[in-house]
mmCIF file of C-alpha atoms in Angstrom:
data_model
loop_
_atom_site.group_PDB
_atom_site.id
_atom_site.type_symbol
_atom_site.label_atom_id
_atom_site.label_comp_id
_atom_site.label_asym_id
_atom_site.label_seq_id
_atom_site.Cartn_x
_atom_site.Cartn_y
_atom_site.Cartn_z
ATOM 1 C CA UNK X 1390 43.077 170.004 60.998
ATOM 2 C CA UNK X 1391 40.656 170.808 64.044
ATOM 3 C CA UNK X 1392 38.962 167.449 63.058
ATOM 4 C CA UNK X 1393 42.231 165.490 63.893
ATOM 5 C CA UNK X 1394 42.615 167.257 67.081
ATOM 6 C CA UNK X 1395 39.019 167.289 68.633
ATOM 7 C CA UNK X 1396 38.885 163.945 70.916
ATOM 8 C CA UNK X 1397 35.078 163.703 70.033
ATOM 9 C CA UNK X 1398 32.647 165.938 67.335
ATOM 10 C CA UNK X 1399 32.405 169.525 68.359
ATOM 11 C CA UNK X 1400 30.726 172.545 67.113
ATOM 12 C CA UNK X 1401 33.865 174.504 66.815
ATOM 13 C CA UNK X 1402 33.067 178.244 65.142
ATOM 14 C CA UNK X 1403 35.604 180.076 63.496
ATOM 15 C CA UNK X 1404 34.851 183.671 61.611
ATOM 16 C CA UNK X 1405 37.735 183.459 59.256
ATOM 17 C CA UNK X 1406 35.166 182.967 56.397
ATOM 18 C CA UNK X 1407 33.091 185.950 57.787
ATOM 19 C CA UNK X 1408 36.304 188.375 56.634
ATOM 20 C CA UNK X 1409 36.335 189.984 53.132
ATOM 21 C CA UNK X 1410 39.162 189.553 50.646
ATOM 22 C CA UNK X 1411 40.687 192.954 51.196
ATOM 23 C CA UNK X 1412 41.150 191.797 55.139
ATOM 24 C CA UNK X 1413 42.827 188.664 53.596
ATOM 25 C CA UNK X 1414 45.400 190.316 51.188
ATOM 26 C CA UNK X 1415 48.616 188.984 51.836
ATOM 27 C CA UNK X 1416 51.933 190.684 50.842
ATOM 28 C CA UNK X 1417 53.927 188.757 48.078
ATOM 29 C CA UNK X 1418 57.212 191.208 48.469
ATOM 30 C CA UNK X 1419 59.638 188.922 50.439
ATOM 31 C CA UNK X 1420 60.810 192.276 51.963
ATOM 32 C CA UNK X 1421 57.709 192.584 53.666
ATOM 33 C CA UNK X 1422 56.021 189.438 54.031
ATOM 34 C CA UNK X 1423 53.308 189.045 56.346
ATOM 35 C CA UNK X 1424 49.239 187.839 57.130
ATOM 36 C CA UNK X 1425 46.807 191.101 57.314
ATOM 37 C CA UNK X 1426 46.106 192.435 60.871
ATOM 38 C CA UNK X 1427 42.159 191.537 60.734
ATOM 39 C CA UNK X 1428 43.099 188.205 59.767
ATOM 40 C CA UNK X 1429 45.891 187.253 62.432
ATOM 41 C CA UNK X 1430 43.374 188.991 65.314
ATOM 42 C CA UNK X 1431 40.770 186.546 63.945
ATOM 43 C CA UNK X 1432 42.734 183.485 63.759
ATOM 44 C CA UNK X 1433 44.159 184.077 67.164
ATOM 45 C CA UNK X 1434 40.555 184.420 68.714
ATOM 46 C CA UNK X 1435 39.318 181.153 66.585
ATOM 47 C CA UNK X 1436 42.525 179.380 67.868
ATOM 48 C CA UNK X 1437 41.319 180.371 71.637
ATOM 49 C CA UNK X 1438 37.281 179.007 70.597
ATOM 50 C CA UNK X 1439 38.852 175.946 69.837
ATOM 51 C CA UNK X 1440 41.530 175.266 72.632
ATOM 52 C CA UNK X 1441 38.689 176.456 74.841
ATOM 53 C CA UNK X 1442 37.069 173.318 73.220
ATOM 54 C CA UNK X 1443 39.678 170.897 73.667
ATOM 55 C CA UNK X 1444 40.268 172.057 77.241
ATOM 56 C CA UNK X 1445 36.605 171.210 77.768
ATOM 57 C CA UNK X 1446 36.970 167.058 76.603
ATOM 58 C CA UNK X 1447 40.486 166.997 77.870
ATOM 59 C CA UNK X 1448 39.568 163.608 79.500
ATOM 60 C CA UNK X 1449 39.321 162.360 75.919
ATOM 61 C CA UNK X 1450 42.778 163.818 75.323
ATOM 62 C CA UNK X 1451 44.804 161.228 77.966
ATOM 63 C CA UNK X 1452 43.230 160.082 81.129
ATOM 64 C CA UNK X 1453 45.554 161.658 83.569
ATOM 65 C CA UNK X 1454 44.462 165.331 82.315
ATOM 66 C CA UNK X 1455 40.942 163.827 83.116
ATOM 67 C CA UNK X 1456 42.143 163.717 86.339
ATOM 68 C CA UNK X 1457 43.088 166.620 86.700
ATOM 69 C CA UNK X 1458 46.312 165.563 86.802
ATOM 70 C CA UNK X 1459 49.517 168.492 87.053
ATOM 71 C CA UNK X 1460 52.550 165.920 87.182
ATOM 72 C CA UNK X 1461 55.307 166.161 84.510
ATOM 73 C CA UNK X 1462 54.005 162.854 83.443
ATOM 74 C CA UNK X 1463 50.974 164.026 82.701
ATOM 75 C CA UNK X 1464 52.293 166.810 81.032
ATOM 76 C CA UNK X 1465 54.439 165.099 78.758
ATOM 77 C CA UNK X 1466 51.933 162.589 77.663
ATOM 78 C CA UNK X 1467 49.738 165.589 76.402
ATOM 79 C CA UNK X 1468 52.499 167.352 75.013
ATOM 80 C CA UNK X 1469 53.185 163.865 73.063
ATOM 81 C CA UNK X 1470 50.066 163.127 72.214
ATOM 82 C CA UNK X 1471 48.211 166.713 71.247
ATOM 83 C CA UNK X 1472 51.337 167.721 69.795
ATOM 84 C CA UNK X 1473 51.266 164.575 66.919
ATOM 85 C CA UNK X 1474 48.404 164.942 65.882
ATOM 86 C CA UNK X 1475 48.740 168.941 65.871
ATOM 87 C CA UNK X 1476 51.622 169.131 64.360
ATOM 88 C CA UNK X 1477 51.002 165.578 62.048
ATOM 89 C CA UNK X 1478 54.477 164.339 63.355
ATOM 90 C CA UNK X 1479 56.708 163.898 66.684
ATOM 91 C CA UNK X 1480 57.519 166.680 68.644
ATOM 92 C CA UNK X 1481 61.199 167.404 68.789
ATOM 93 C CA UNK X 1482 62.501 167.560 72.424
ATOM 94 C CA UNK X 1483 62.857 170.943 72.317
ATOM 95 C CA UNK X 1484 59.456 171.819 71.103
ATOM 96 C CA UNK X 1485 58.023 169.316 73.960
ATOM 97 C CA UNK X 1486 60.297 170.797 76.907
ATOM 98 C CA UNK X 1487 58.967 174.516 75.750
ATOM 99 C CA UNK X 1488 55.146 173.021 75.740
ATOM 100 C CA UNK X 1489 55.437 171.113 78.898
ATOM 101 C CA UNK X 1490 57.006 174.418 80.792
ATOM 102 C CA UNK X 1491 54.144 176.459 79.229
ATOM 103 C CA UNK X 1492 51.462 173.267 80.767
ATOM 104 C CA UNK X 1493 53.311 173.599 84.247
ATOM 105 C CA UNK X 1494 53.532 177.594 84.713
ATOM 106 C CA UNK X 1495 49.456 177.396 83.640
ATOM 107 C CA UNK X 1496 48.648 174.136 85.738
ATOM 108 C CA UNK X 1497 48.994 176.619 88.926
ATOM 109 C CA UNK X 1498 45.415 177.907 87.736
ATOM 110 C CA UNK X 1499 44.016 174.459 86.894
ATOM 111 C CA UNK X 1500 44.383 171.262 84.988
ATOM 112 C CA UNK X 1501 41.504 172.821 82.779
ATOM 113 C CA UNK X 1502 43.805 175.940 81.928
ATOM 114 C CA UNK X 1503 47.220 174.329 81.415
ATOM 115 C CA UNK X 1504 45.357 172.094 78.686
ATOM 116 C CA UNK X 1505 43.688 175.071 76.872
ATOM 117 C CA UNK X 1506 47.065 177.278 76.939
ATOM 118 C CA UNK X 1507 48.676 174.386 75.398
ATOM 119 C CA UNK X 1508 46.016 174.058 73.034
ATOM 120 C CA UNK X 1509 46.146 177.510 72.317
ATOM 121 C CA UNK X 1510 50.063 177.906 71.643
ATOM 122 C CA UNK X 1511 49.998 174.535 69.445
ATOM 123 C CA UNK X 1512 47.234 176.236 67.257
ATOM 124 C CA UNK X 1513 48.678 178.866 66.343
ATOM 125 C CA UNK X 1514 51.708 177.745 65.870
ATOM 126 C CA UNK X 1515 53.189 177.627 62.069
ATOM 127 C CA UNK X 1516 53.877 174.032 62.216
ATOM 128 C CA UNK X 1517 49.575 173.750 62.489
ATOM 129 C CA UNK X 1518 48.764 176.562 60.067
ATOM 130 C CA UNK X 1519 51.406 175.823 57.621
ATOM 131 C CA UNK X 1520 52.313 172.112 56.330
ATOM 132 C CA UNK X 1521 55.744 172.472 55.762
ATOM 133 C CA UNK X 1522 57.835 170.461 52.990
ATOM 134 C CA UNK X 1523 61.239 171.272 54.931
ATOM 135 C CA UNK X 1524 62.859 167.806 54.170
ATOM 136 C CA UNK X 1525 65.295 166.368 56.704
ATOM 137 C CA UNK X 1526 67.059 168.879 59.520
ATOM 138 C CA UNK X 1527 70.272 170.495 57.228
ATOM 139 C CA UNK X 1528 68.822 169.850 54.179
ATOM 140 C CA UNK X 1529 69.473 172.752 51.699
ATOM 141 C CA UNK X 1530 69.122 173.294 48.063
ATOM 142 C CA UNK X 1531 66.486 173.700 45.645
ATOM 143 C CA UNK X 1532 64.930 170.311 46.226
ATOM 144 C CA UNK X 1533 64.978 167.907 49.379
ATOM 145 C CA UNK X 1534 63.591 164.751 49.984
ATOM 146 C CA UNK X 1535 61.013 164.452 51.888
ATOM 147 C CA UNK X 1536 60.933 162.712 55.663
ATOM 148 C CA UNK X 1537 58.151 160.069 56.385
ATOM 149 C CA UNK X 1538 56.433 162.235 58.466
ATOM 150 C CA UNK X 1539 55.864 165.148 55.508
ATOM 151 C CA UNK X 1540 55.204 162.611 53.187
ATOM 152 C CA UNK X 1541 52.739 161.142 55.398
ATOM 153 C CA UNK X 1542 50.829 164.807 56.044
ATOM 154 C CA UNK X 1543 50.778 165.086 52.637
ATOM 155 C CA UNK X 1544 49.129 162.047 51.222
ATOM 156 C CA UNK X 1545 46.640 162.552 54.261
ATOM 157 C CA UNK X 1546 45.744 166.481 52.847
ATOM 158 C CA UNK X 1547 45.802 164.578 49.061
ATOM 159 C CA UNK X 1548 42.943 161.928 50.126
ATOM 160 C CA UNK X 1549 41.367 163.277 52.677
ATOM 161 C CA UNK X 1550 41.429 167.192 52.295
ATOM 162 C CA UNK X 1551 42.805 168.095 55.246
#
């Protein structure tokens, strides 16, 4: 949740609420599954409120962005760090190489910038919008078991709501 990612409280804004039902309708045909136009445009725009947001206490993040800080280093300590609590587990290496890229290529227009367009591509990224119940990598089948991590997320959504 934004809460979990914000370093300190924050007005944060989003309009999602502000949209009626028929610009939420989602398909349920598997053939053509997919989130209503009005309601990707807004959550893209919320997502760039709130990274704006995060870019803006990014010495709360890690200390070295606070700096203003470009090294790889720096990067991947964000990268770790944002991406945890983001994504309510570890980042696999992967995911963390393809984030840290994204933090150098922007880090040529600012400490500031690479932050929010990190930020940015972690929220709205499935693994934040959706919590996903995937079970182990190569687990298949109608049921899996769980990892720690998922059954960590969640018991955090059960007590806490989010």
């Amino acid at each position: 949740s934004m809460k979990a990612l914000l370093p300190a409280p924050a007005e944060v804004q989003t309009r999602l609420a502000g949209l009626t039902t028929s610009d939420l309708e989602f398909s349920s045909s598997a053939g053509v599954a997919g989130a209503p136009p009005a309601f990707v445009a807004q959550l893209y725009e919320d997502a760039a409120t709130a990274a704006s947001a995060l870019a803006a206490q990014r010495g709360k993040l890690t200390a070295c962005v606070g700096r203003d800080d470009a090294s790889a280093a720096c990067a991947r300590e964000l990268v770790t760090t944002l991406g945890r609590r983001a994504f309510r587990r570890p980042l696999s290496s992967e995911e963390a190489a393809g984030f840290e890229a994204l933090f150098r290529q922007a880090a040529a227009h600012g400490t500031a910038v690479a932050v929010e367009k990190v930020a940015h591509a972690m929220l709205i990224s499935p693994h934040f919008l959706f919590r996903s119940e995937l079970g182990a990598p190569g687990a298949t089948g109608p049921e899996v078991t769980l990892t720690p991590h998922e059954h960590a997320s969640a018991l955090s959504f059960f007590l806490t709501d989010g």
